[in-house]
Short mmCIF file of C-alpha atoms and ligand atoms in Angstrom, two decimals:
data_model
loop_
_atom_site.label_atom_id
_atom_site.label_comp_id
_atom_site.label_asym_id
_atom_site.label_seq_id
_atom_site.Cartn_x
_atom_site.Cartn_y
_atom_site.Cartn_z
CA UNK F 1 0.00 0.00 0.00
CA UNK F 2 1.31 3.43 -0.91
CA UNK F 3 1.71 5.86 1.99
CA UNK F 4 0.98 9.56 2.19
CA UNK F 5 2.22 11.75 5.03
CA UNK F 6 0.69 15.21 5.14
CA UNK F 7 1.17 17.91 7.80
CA UNK F 8 -0.19 21.29 8.76
CA UNK F 9 2.12 23.58 10.70
CA UNK F 10 1.86 23.25 14.46
CA UNK F 11 -0.10 26.30 15.53
CA UNK F 12 0.87 28.67 18.32
CA UNK F 13 -1.82 28.48 21.01
CA UNK F 14 -1.47 31.96 22.48
CA UNK F 15 -5.20 32.52 21.88
CA UNK F 16 -8.13 30.50 20.57
CA UNK F 17 -7.95 29.57 16.91
CA UNK F 18 -9.58 31.62 14.18
CA UNK F 19 -10.81 30.96 10.66
CA UNK F 20 -7.24 31.30 9.33
CA UNK F 21 -6.18 28.22 11.30
CA UNK F 22 -9.27 26.43 9.97
CA UNK F 23 -8.23 27.28 6.42
CA UNK F 24 -4.99 25.27 6.36
CA UNK F 25 -6.47 22.48 8.46
CA UNK F 26 -9.55 22.03 6.24
CA UNK F 27 -7.43 21.96 3.08
CA UNK F 28 -5.06 19.41 4.58
CA UNK F 29 -8.10 17.42 5.67
CA UNK F 30 -9.60 17.39 2.18
CA UNK F 31 -6.27 16.26 0.71
CA UNK F 32 -5.86 13.56 3.37
CA UNK F 33 -9.38 12.28 2.75
CA UNK F 34 -8.82 12.34 -0.99
CA UNK F 35 -5.69 10.22 -0.66
CA UNK F 36 -7.46 7.77 1.67
CA UNK F 37 -10.27 7.40 -0.87
CA UNK F 38 -7.58 6.80 -3.50
CA UNK F 39 -6.31 3.85 -1.48
CA UNK F 40 -3.29 5.40 0.26
CA UNK F 41 -2.20 4.65 3.80
CA UNK F 42 -2.46 8.24 5.04
CA UNK F 43 -0.92 9.87 8.08
CA UNK F 44 -2.37 13.34 8.61
CA UNK F 45 -0.78 15.31 11.37
CA UNK F 46 -1.58 18.62 12.99
CA UNK F 47 -0.72 20.02 16.42
CA UNK F 48 0.49 22.88 18.54
CA UNK F 49 3.77 24.66 19.23
CA UNK F 50 3.40 25.48 22.89
CA UNK F 51 6.65 26.91 24.25
CA UNK F 52 8.12 30.37 24.33
CA UNK F 53 8.11 33.68 26.10
CA UNK F 54 4.83 34.91 24.65
CA UNK F 55 2.87 32.06 26.18
CA UNK F 56 4.79 32.36 29.44
CA UNK F 57 3.77 36.02 29.59
CA UNK F 58 0.15 35.45 28.54
CA UNK F 59 -0.30 32.73 31.14
CA UNK F 60 1.11 34.97 33.87
CA UNK F 61 -1.36 37.71 32.91
CA UNK F 62 -4.30 35.42 33.66
CA UNK F 63 -2.72 33.73 36.68
CA UNK F 64 -2.18 30.31 35.14
CA UNK F 65 0.88 28.17 34.61
CA UNK F 66 1.91 28.04 30.93
CA UNK F 67 0.81 24.40 30.74
CA UNK F 68 -2.61 25.16 32.26
CA UNK F 69 -2.97 28.05 29.83
CA UNK F 70 -2.23 25.99 26.72
CA UNK F 71 -4.24 22.98 27.94
CA UNK F 72 -7.40 25.09 27.79
CA UNK F 73 -6.65 26.34 24.30
CA UNK F 74 -5.78 22.86 23.02
CA UNK F 75 -9.03 21.43 24.43
CA UNK F 76 -10.86 24.18 22.60
CA UNK F 77 -8.92 23.55 19.37
CA UNK F 78 -9.67 19.83 19.45
CA UNK F 79 -13.35 20.59 19.87
CA UNK F 80 -13.18 22.95 16.89
CA UNK F 81 -11.47 20.30 14.72
CA UNK F 82 -14.14 17.80 15.66
CA UNK F 83 -16.90 20.21 14.66
CA UNK F 84 -15.14 20.80 11.35
CA UNK F 85 -14.82 17.04 10.65
CA UNK F 86 -11.04 17.22 10.63
CA UNK F 87 -9.83 13.65 10.22
CA UNK F 88 -6.31 14.03 11.61
CA UNK F 89 -4.48 10.84 12.54
CA UNK F 90 -2.22 12.47 15.10
CA UNK F 91 -2.26 15.66 17.12
CA UNK F 92 1.19 16.51 18.38
CA UNK F 93 1.84 18.91 21.24
CA UNK F 94 5.36 20.15 21.85
CA UNK F 95 4.68 19.68 25.57
CA UNK F 96 4.20 15.91 25.03
CA UNK F 97 6.70 13.92 27.09
CA UNK F 98 7.89 11.86 24.11
CA UNK F 99 8.43 14.98 22.03
CA UNK F 100 10.45 16.65 24.78
CA UNK F 101 12.69 13.64 25.14
CA UNK F 102 13.20 13.31 21.39
CA UNK F 103 14.04 17.00 21.00
CA UNK F 104 16.68 16.75 23.73
CA UNK F 105 18.18 13.75 21.97
CA UNK F 106 18.21 15.56 18.63
CA UNK F 107 19.87 18.61 20.21
CA UNK F 108 22.55 16.43 21.81
CA UNK F 109 23.12 14.51 18.62
CA UNK F 110 23.76 17.73 16.71
CA UNK F 111 25.98 19.06 19.51
CA UNK F 112 28.08 15.88 19.54
CA UNK F 113 28.37 16.04 15.78
CA UNK F 114 29.71 19.60 16.05
CA UNK F 115 26.75 21.17 14.23
CA UNK F 116 25.69 22.93 17.42
CA UNK F 117 28.26 25.02 19.32
CA UNK F 118 28.22 27.48 22.21
CA UNK F 119 28.67 31.16 21.47
CA UNK F 120 27.36 34.56 22.41
CA UNK F 121 24.17 35.98 21.08
CA UNK F 122 24.14 39.74 20.45
CA UNK F 123 21.20 41.36 18.86
CA UNK F 124 17.81 42.94 19.09
CA UNK F 125 14.75 41.19 20.34
CA UNK F 126 11.05 41.88 19.91
CA UNK F 127 9.17 40.51 22.93
CA UNK F 128 5.62 40.34 21.47
CA UNK F 129 6.85 38.71 18.24
CA UNK F 130 9.51 36.62 19.98
CA UNK F 131 11.84 37.39 17.12
CA UNK F 132 15.53 38.20 17.08
CA UNK F 133 16.87 40.70 14.63
CA UNK F 134 20.42 41.35 13.59
CA UNK F 135 21.40 45.05 13.84
CA UNK F 136 21.47 45.30 10.02
CA UNK F 137 17.85 44.16 9.86
CA UNK F 138 16.58 47.09 11.89
CA UNK F 139 18.30 50.46 11.59
CA UNK F 140 15.50 52.23 13.45
CA UNK F 141 15.59 50.01 16.53
CA UNK F 142 11.97 49.02 15.78
CA UNK F 143 10.71 45.54 15.00
CA UNK F 144 10.47 45.12 11.19
CA UNK F 145 7.36 42.95 11.70
CA UNK F 146 5.27 44.89 14.19
CA UNK F 147 6.99 48.27 14.51
CA UNK F 148 7.41 48.09 18.28
CA UNK F 149 10.61 48.93 20.16
CA UNK F 150 13.31 46.28 20.18
CA UNK F 151 15.33 45.30 23.24
CA UNK F 152 19.12 44.99 23.01
CA UNK F 153 20.24 41.59 24.23
CA UNK F 154 23.48 39.74 24.72
CA UNK F 155 23.69 36.32 26.25
CA UNK F 156 25.41 32.98 26.09
CA UNK F 157 23.64 30.78 23.56
CA UNK F 158 23.99 27.67 21.43
CA UNK F 159 24.15 28.05 17.68
CA UNK F 160 23.30 25.71 14.84
CA UNK F 161 25.73 25.74 11.90
CA UNK F 162 23.19 26.72 9.31
CA UNK F 163 25.92 28.27 7.13
CA UNK F 164 27.52 24.84 6.69
CA UNK F 165 24.47 23.63 4.73
CA UNK F 166 24.16 26.55 2.35
CA UNK F 167 25.62 24.80 -0.69
CA UNK F 168 23.89 21.48 -0.08
CA UNK F 169 20.57 23.30 0.33
CA UNK F 170 20.99 25.30 -2.86
CA UNK F 171 21.77 22.12 -4.75
CA UNK F 172 18.77 20.32 -3.35
CA UNK F 173 16.38 23.11 -4.26
CA UNK F 174 17.79 23.30 -7.77
CA UNK F 175 17.61 19.56 -8.41
CA UNK F 176 14.16 19.12 -6.81
CA UNK F 177 11.83 21.52 -8.58
CA UNK F 178 8.82 20.38 -6.51
CA UNK F 179 10.48 20.89 -3.15
CA UNK F 180 9.26 24.48 -2.70
CA UNK F 181 5.93 25.48 -4.16
CA UNK F 182 4.47 27.65 -5.53
CA UNK F 183 7.39 28.68 -7.76
CA UNK F 184 7.18 32.33 -6.72
CA UNK F 185 8.02 31.38 -3.14
CA UNK F 186 10.89 29.20 -4.30
CA UNK F 187 12.45 32.12 -6.16
CA UNK F 188 11.93 34.37 -3.15
CA UNK F 189 13.74 31.90 -0.89
CA UNK F 190 16.68 31.49 -3.23
CA UNK F 191 17.16 35.14 -4.12
CA UNK F 192 16.27 36.88 -0.87
CA UNK F 193 17.55 34.47 1.73
CA UNK F 194 19.87 31.74 0.50
CA UNK F 195 21.97 33.54 -2.12
CA UNK F 196 22.85 36.48 0.21
CA UNK F 197 24.35 33.90 2.61
CA UNK F 198 23.04 31.93 5.55
CA UNK F 199 24.16 32.81 9.06
CA UNK F 200 24.37 30.39 11.96
CA UNK F 201 21.22 30.24 13.97
CA UNK F 202 20.69 30.88 17.67
CA UNK F 203 18.95 27.76 19.00
CA UNK F 204 18.91 28.25 22.77
CA UNK F 205 17.98 30.96 25.28
CA UNK F 206 18.71 31.58 28.93
CA UNK F 207 16.36 34.54 29.42
CA UNK F 208 13.11 32.59 29.77
CA UNK F 209 12.17 29.21 31.19
CA UNK F 210 9.08 27.98 29.31
CA UNK F 211 10.78 25.63 26.89
CA UNK F 212 12.56 22.31 26.63
CA UNK F 213 15.76 22.38 28.72
CA UNK F 214 19.06 21.43 27.10
CA UNK F 215 19.64 18.30 29.14
CA UNK F 216 23.42 18.63 29.34
CA UNK F 217 23.33 22.37 30.15
CA UNK F 218 20.06 23.12 31.84
CA UNK F 219 20.32 26.85 32.24
CA UNK F 220 19.48 26.87 28.50
CA UNK F 221 16.11 26.14 26.99
CA UNK F 222 15.88 25.10 23.36
CA UNK F 223 14.71 28.09 21.39
CA UNK F 224 11.91 27.53 18.84
CA UNK F 225 13.52 25.88 15.83
CA UNK F 226 14.65 22.47 16.96
CA UNK F 227 11.70 22.18 19.32
CA UNK F 228 9.01 23.19 16.82
CA UNK F 229 10.29 21.93 13.48
CA UNK F 230 11.27 18.48 14.64
CA UNK F 231 7.63 17.76 15.58
CA UNK F 232 7.19 16.32 12.10
CA UNK F 233 9.60 13.48 12.92
CA UNK F 234 9.28 13.10 16.69
CA UNK F 235 5.60 12.25 16.17
CA UNK F 236 6.77 9.22 14.21
CA UNK F 237 9.08 8.19 17.04
CA UNK F 238 12.39 9.66 15.80
CA UNK F 239 15.21 9.30 16.88
CA UNK F 240 13.99 5.76 17.51
CA UNK F 241 13.81 3.79 14.31
CA UNK F 242 10.15 2.93 14.69
CA UNK F 243 7.97 1.22 12.11
CA UNK F 244 5.97 4.38 11.57
CA UNK F 245 9.10 6.47 11.08
CA UNK F 246 10.38 4.04 8.48
CA UNK F 247 6.98 3.92 6.82
CA UNK F 248 5.96 7.59 6.71
CA UNK F 249 9.14 9.68 6.58
CA UNK F 250 9.86 11.67 4.41
CA UNK F 251 6.63 13.64 4.41
CA UNK F 252 4.87 13.84 1.07
CA UNK F 253 3.38 17.27 1.62
CA UNK F 254 3.94 19.91 4.27
CA UNK F 255 1.51 22.80 4.13
CA UNK F 256 2.69 26.08 5.64
CA UNK F 257 1.53 29.67 5.63
CA UNK F 258 3.65 31.99 3.51
CA UNK F 259 5.11 33.68 6.61
CA UNK F 260 6.81 30.46 7.68
CA UNK F 261 7.96 29.16 4.30
CA UNK F 262 11.46 30.38 5.14
CA UNK F 263 11.70 28.27 8.29
CA UNK F 264 10.41 25.20 6.49
CA UNK F 265 12.54 25.48 3.39
CA UNK F 266 15.81 26.68 4.89
CA UNK F 267 16.13 25.86 8.59
CA UNK F 268 14.08 22.64 8.53
CA UNK F 269 15.89 21.01 5.59
CA UNK F 270 19.28 22.05 7.01
CA UNK F 271 18.40 20.36 10.31
CA UNK F 272 17.36 17.23 8.43
CA UNK F 273 20.61 17.29 6.46
CA UNK F 274 22.53 17.58 9.72
CA UNK F 275 20.64 14.53 10.98
CA UNK F 276 21.33 12.67 7.70
CA UNK F 277 17.62 12.33 7.02
CA UNK F 278 15.78 12.70 3.71
CA UNK F 279 13.92 15.97 3.12
CA UNK F 280 10.15 16.31 2.70
CA UNK F 281 9.10 15.83 -0.91
CA UNK F 282 7.09 18.99 -1.11
CA UNK F 283 6.66 22.12 1.02
CA UNK F 284 3.78 24.28 -0.09
CA UNK F 285 3.48 27.89 1.09
CA UNK F 286 -0.11 29.04 0.87
CA UNK F 287 -1.54 32.53 1.16
CA UNK F 288 -3.46 34.06 4.01
CA UNK F 289 -7.16 34.02 4.59
CA UNK F 290 -7.96 37.50 5.80
CA UNK F 291 -11.23 38.63 7.31
CA UNK F 292 -13.06 41.47 5.62
CA UNK F 293 -9.75 42.31 3.97
CA UNK F 294 -7.62 42.49 7.13
CA UNK F 295 -5.60 40.25 9.40
CA UNK F 296 -7.60 38.39 12.00
CA UNK F 297 -7.00 39.19 15.64
CA UNK F 298 -8.86 39.75 18.85
CA UNK F 299 -7.16 43.09 19.37
CA UNK F 300 -8.42 44.28 15.97
CA UNK F 301 -11.94 43.34 17.01
CA UNK F 302 -12.69 41.17 13.96
CA UNK F 303 -12.21 37.85 15.70
CA UNK F 304 -15.14 35.50 15.62
CA UNK F 305 -15.19 31.96 16.93
CA UNK F 306 -15.37 29.75 13.79
CA UNK F 307 -18.06 27.68 15.57
CA UNK F 308 -20.43 30.62 15.16
CA UNK F 309 -20.25 30.16 11.38
CA UNK F 310 -20.65 26.40 11.72
CA UNK F 311 -23.69 26.79 13.96
CA UNK F 312 -25.26 29.37 11.69
CA UNK F 313 -24.59 27.87 8.25
CA UNK F 314 -23.51 24.26 8.77
CA UNK F 315 -20.08 22.66 8.72
CA UNK F 316 -20.10 21.86 5.01
CA UNK F 317 -21.00 25.42 4.07
CA UNK F 318 -17.89 26.58 5.94
CA UNK F 319 -15.73 23.81 4.47
CA UNK F 320 -17.04 24.50 0.98
CA UNK F 321 -16.38 28.21 1.22
CA UNK F 322 -12.84 27.78 2.44
CA UNK F 323 -12.01 25.14 -0.16
CA UNK F 324 -13.77 26.77 -3.09
CA UNK F 325 -13.31 30.49 -2.69
CA UNK F 326 -9.55 30.95 -2.68
CA UNK F 327 -6.97 29.69 -5.19
CA UNK F 328 -4.69 27.89 -2.77
CA UNK F 329 -1.41 29.77 -3.29
CA UNK F 330 -2.95 33.25 -3.16
CA UNK F 331 -4.35 35.36 -0.39
CA UNK F 332 -8.09 35.25 0.00
CA UNK F 333 -10.77 36.93 1.96
CA UNK F 334 -13.37 35.54 4.28
CA UNK F 335 -16.58 37.41 4.80
CA UNK F 336 -19.99 36.32 5.92
CA UNK F 337 -21.61 37.88 2.85
CA UNK F 338 -19.37 35.87 0.53
CA UNK F 339 -20.03 32.71 2.53
CA UNK F 340 -23.79 33.22 2.21
CA UNK F 341 -23.48 33.90 -1.50
CA UNK F 342 -21.48 30.70 -2.10
CA UNK F 343 -23.86 28.63 -0.01
CA UNK F 344 -26.93 29.93 -1.80
CA UNK F 345 -25.48 29.85 -5.31
CA UNK F 346 -23.59 26.59 -5.30
CA UNK F 347 -24.83 24.43 -2.47
CA UNK F 348 -28.54 25.36 -2.60
CA UNK F 349 -29.16 26.36 -6.20
CA UNK F 350 -26.88 23.93 -7.99
CA UNK F 351 -26.48 20.84 -5.82
CA UNK F 352 -29.46 20.98 -3.47
CA UNK F 353 -31.84 21.86 -6.25
CA UNK F 354 -30.54 19.11 -8.51
CA UNK F 355 -30.91 16.42 -5.89
CA UNK F 356 -34.35 17.56 -4.88
CA UNK F 357 -35.65 17.80 -8.48
CA UNK F 358 -34.28 14.38 -9.37
CA UNK F 359 -35.58 12.68 -6.24
CA UNK F 360 -39.00 14.21 -6.64
CA UNK F 361 -39.30 13.09 -10.26
CA UNK F 362 -38.11 9.58 -9.42
CA UNK F 363 -40.68 9.28 -6.67
CA UNK F 364 -43.53 10.95 -8.49
CA UNK F 365 -43.14 9.11 -11.79
CA UNK F 366 -41.67 5.76 -10.70
CA UNK F 367 -42.38 5.43 -7.03
CA UNK F 368 -38.64 5.83 -6.36
CA UNK F 369 -37.69 2.66 -8.27
CA UNK F 370 -35.48 3.30 -11.26
CA UNK F 371 -34.05 0.51 -13.38
CA UNK F 372 -30.73 0.60 -15.16
CA UNK F 373 -30.92 1.74 -18.74
CA UNK F 374 -28.54 1.72 -21.67
CA UNK F 375 -30.70 3.19 -24.41
CA UNK F 376 -28.93 6.50 -24.51
CA UNK F 377 -29.21 9.36 -26.93
CA UNK F 378 -26.55 11.89 -27.85
CA UNK F 379 -27.55 14.32 -25.10
CA UNK F 380 -27.36 11.49 -22.56
CA UNK F 381 -23.94 10.41 -23.70
CA UNK F 382 -22.59 13.93 -23.26
CA UNK F 383 -23.61 13.92 -19.63
CA UNK F 384 -22.38 10.36 -19.06
CA UNK F 385 -18.97 11.19 -20.51
CA UNK F 386 -18.60 14.23 -18.24
CA UNK F 387 -19.50 12.11 -15.22
CA UNK F 388 -17.16 9.31 -16.25
CA UNK F 389 -14.23 11.65 -16.84
CA UNK F 390 -14.72 13.53 -13.61
CA UNK F 391 -12.37 11.47 -11.46
CA UNK F 392 -9.41 11.77 -13.83
CA UNK F 393 -9.77 15.50 -14.15
CA UNK F 394 -10.21 16.01 -10.39
CA UNK F 395 -7.17 13.78 -9.75
CA UNK F 396 -5.06 16.10 -11.87
CA UNK F 397 -6.23 19.20 -10.01
CA UNK F 398 -5.54 17.59 -6.66
CA UNK F 399 -2.05 16.60 -7.76
CA UNK F 400 -1.44 20.30 -8.51
CA UNK F 401 -3.12 21.27 -5.18
CA UNK F 402 -5.73 23.27 -7.09
CA UNK F 403 -8.43 22.34 -4.64
CA UNK F 404 -10.76 25.16 -5.65
CA UNK F 405 -10.59 24.07 -9.29
CA UNK F 406 -11.24 20.46 -8.30
CA UNK F 407 -14.49 21.55 -6.65
CA UNK F 408 -15.32 23.68 -9.64
CA UNK F 409 -15.15 20.57 -11.84
CA UNK F 410 -17.45 18.62 -9.52
CA UNK F 411 -19.99 21.44 -9.50
CA UNK F 412 -19.70 21.73 -13.27
CA UNK F 413 -21.10 18.22 -13.46
CA UNK F 414 -24.00 19.16 -11.17
CA UNK F 415 -24.61 22.27 -13.24
CA UNK F 416 -24.66 20.16 -16.41
CA UNK F 417 -27.21 17.85 -14.78
CA UNK F 418 -29.52 20.78 -14.12
CA UNK F 419 -29.16 21.87 -17.73
CA UNK F 420 -29.85 18.29 -18.84
CA UNK F 421 -33.15 18.39 -16.96
CA UNK F 422 -34.10 21.65 -18.60
CA UNK F 423 -33.25 20.32 -22.05
CA UNK F 424 -34.79 16.86 -21.81
CA UNK F 425 -38.02 18.25 -20.27
CA UNK F 426 -39.07 15.22 -18.17
CA UNK F 427 -42.30 16.97 -17.12
CA UNK F 428 -43.47 16.88 -20.74
CA UNK F 429 -42.41 13.26 -21.26
CA UNK F 430 -44.37 12.27 -18.19
CA UNK F 431 -47.58 13.18 -19.98
CA UNK F 432 -47.06 10.56 -22.68
CA UNK F 433 -47.26 6.87 -21.76
CA UNK F 434 -45.06 5.90 -24.76
CA UNK F 435 -42.19 8.02 -23.39
CA UNK F 436 -42.11 6.16 -20.10
CA UNK F 437 -38.85 4.31 -20.82
CA UNK F 438 -37.21 7.51 -22.09
CA UNK F 439 -38.25 9.29 -18.90
CA UNK F 440 -36.77 6.53 -16.77
CA UNK F 441 -33.49 6.66 -18.73
CA UNK F 442 -33.17 10.39 -18.05
CA UNK F 443 -33.76 9.96 -14.33
CA UNK F 444 -31.35 7.04 -14.25
CA UNK F 445 -28.62 9.13 -15.86
CA UNK F 446 -29.24 11.90 -13.36
CA UNK F 447 -29.02 9.53 -10.40
CA UNK F 448 -25.79 8.04 -11.72
CA UNK F 449 -24.24 11.48 -12.28
CA UNK F 450 -25.26 12.60 -8.80
CA UNK F 451 -23.79 9.40 -7.37
CA UNK F 452 -20.47 9.88 -9.20
CA UNK F 453 -20.30 13.54 -8.26
CA UNK F 454 -20.99 12.67 -4.64
CA UNK F 455 -18.22 10.09 -4.53
CA UNK F 456 -15.86 12.86 -5.59
CA UNK F 457 -17.42 15.28 -3.11
CA UNK F 458 -16.79 12.91 -0.23
CA UNK F 459 -13.27 14.21 0.44
CA UNK F 460 -14.41 17.82 0.59
CA UNK F 461 -17.91 17.72 2.09
CA UNK F 462 -18.13 14.35 3.85
CA UNK F 463 -21.45 14.98 5.60
CA UNK F 464 -23.15 16.14 2.43
CA UNK F 465 -21.91 13.12 0.50
CA UNK F 466 -23.20 10.88 3.29
CA UNK F 467 -26.64 12.52 3.16
CA UNK F 468 -26.82 12.07 -0.61
CA UNK F 469 -25.86 8.38 -0.45
CA UNK F 470 -28.53 7.88 2.19
CA UNK F 471 -31.21 9.42 -0.01
CA UNK F 472 -30.05 7.30 -2.93
CA UNK F 473 -30.40 4.32 -0.60
CA UNK F 474 -26.77 3.31 -1.13
CA UNK F 475 -23.94 2.41 1.19
CA UNK F 476 -21.22 5.04 1.24
CA UNK F 477 -19.04 4.67 -1.82
CA UNK F 478 -15.38 5.14 -2.58
CA UNK F 479 -13.34 5.89 -5.69
CA UNK F 480 -13.25 2.21 -6.62
CA UNK F 481 -17.06 2.23 -6.97
CA UNK F 482 -17.16 5.07 -9.44
CA UNK F 483 -16.94 2.99 -12.63
CA UNK F 484 -19.58 0.46 -11.74
CA UNK F 485 -23.26 0.88 -12.70
CA UNK F 486 -25.65 1.19 -9.81
CA UNK F 487 -29.24 0.02 -9.82
CA UNK F 488 -31.95 1.98 -8.08
CA UNK F 489 -34.72 -0.58 -8.34
CA UNK F 490 -34.99 -1.22 -4.59
CA UNK F 491 -36.31 2.28 -4.16
CA UNK F 492 -34.95 5.64 -3.08
CA UNK F 493 -35.30 7.07 0.39
CA UNK F 494 -37.45 10.02 1.30
CA UNK F 495 -35.96 13.24 -0.13
CA UNK F 496 -34.55 15.69 2.38
CA UNK F 497 -33.34 19.22 1.89
CA UNK F 498 -29.53 19.33 1.76
CA UNK F 499 -28.98 23.04 2.30
CA UNK F 500 -31.42 25.66 3.38
CA UNK F 501 -31.27 28.93 1.53
CA UNK F 502 -29.82 31.60 3.79
CA UNK F 503 -31.89 34.75 3.94
CA UNK F 504 -30.28 37.69 5.70
ZN1 ZN G 1 7.56 42.66 16.75
#
């Protein structure tokens, strides 16, 4: 069995998650489900990056220990993922005991190899962003990210020899065109960061405590990189040579937001090279989902708990919007108006309407019992061909991570079905006894197209697909069922409305 290892970034739980976190997680979920339906042994991992000064500070503000503080947020996040039907196989937390132990072993391994050495860190530090800046990165003394004042710091620290891997990294990127995607981000990494020269990286701190201690020098805690990035291998048991590590590593696809592409395509591969491990096959930097055109944050006042959208419009309306609205590499915008528009136009008018019309005709004219038919005319064959070709064309889009276009193809089939009803005019045929067989053929073709479309929809809108199969009186189907011919002569179930039109 072929394997597929897909990851989201581990999110920073300094506050409850917003729709932007849902975006990456839903897309990864759809891809993971798609691969499972294609017969892959899938490992889908998400999780949280829980250490660092920011969380230490936030927890203190509300009178909790850092662990108590993150525990609450993680419980909330897991509830959110459940409500969104996120089918992750593993949720890693960087406060997990096994992760902590593995990270200490990795740190020691690199130290013993000589790739980590002790030095002195001099630079500027932004407390809210938890970012270090070299003096040449900020002439004004302000944080280039947030504009706040930087603090001058100097302390003993361990460094990772990132510079040592510059050449090897450049070579890898050049010889593996799929390693960094989309292409624009690859060029940005090469020209803006790698070519100008990589500097060694500060990988420990002594100025805060909420982190994994360096076990051979415990006044230091491991700073961000080795702790956070190695989650993708510690979850599989590394440095132990476990079965799951041997099976799933290297990752097939790592999804990351564009702001962390640099860490995942420069620091992460260099660490893997230092550990003599293969690199992930593909790192994809996607755009941001903004809200009403701006970044999402509680302090900006545009934060809304994603569960409010789920409760108001249904989980599949939210999933559909996120998957359909934004071309995956680009930035996109989330607004309630746009969500309503998508739900009404696509889910109600195209899909819901099609299912309801077809079901009603089948029940009214044939008591819900439709027999297989092969007496097709030209107009029938056109629809049948579209339905039969759907899987191949969606496969191609998924391979290119064009999830929105994959959904567009599926809805094109549903749109064609609606047009087919309009053009074959079943309501007229129903008035003529001699046209009975013709009428049944049309309804049969519609049911088969809906069935095939729903098999493809399963990865994206699992609950909707389930509801459709139920109405068709079929067991849930997978990709391997798509080419067979179904019979509907046992009778369809009672029709139910899939999506209610949203009036606001
Ligand atoms: Zn800052």
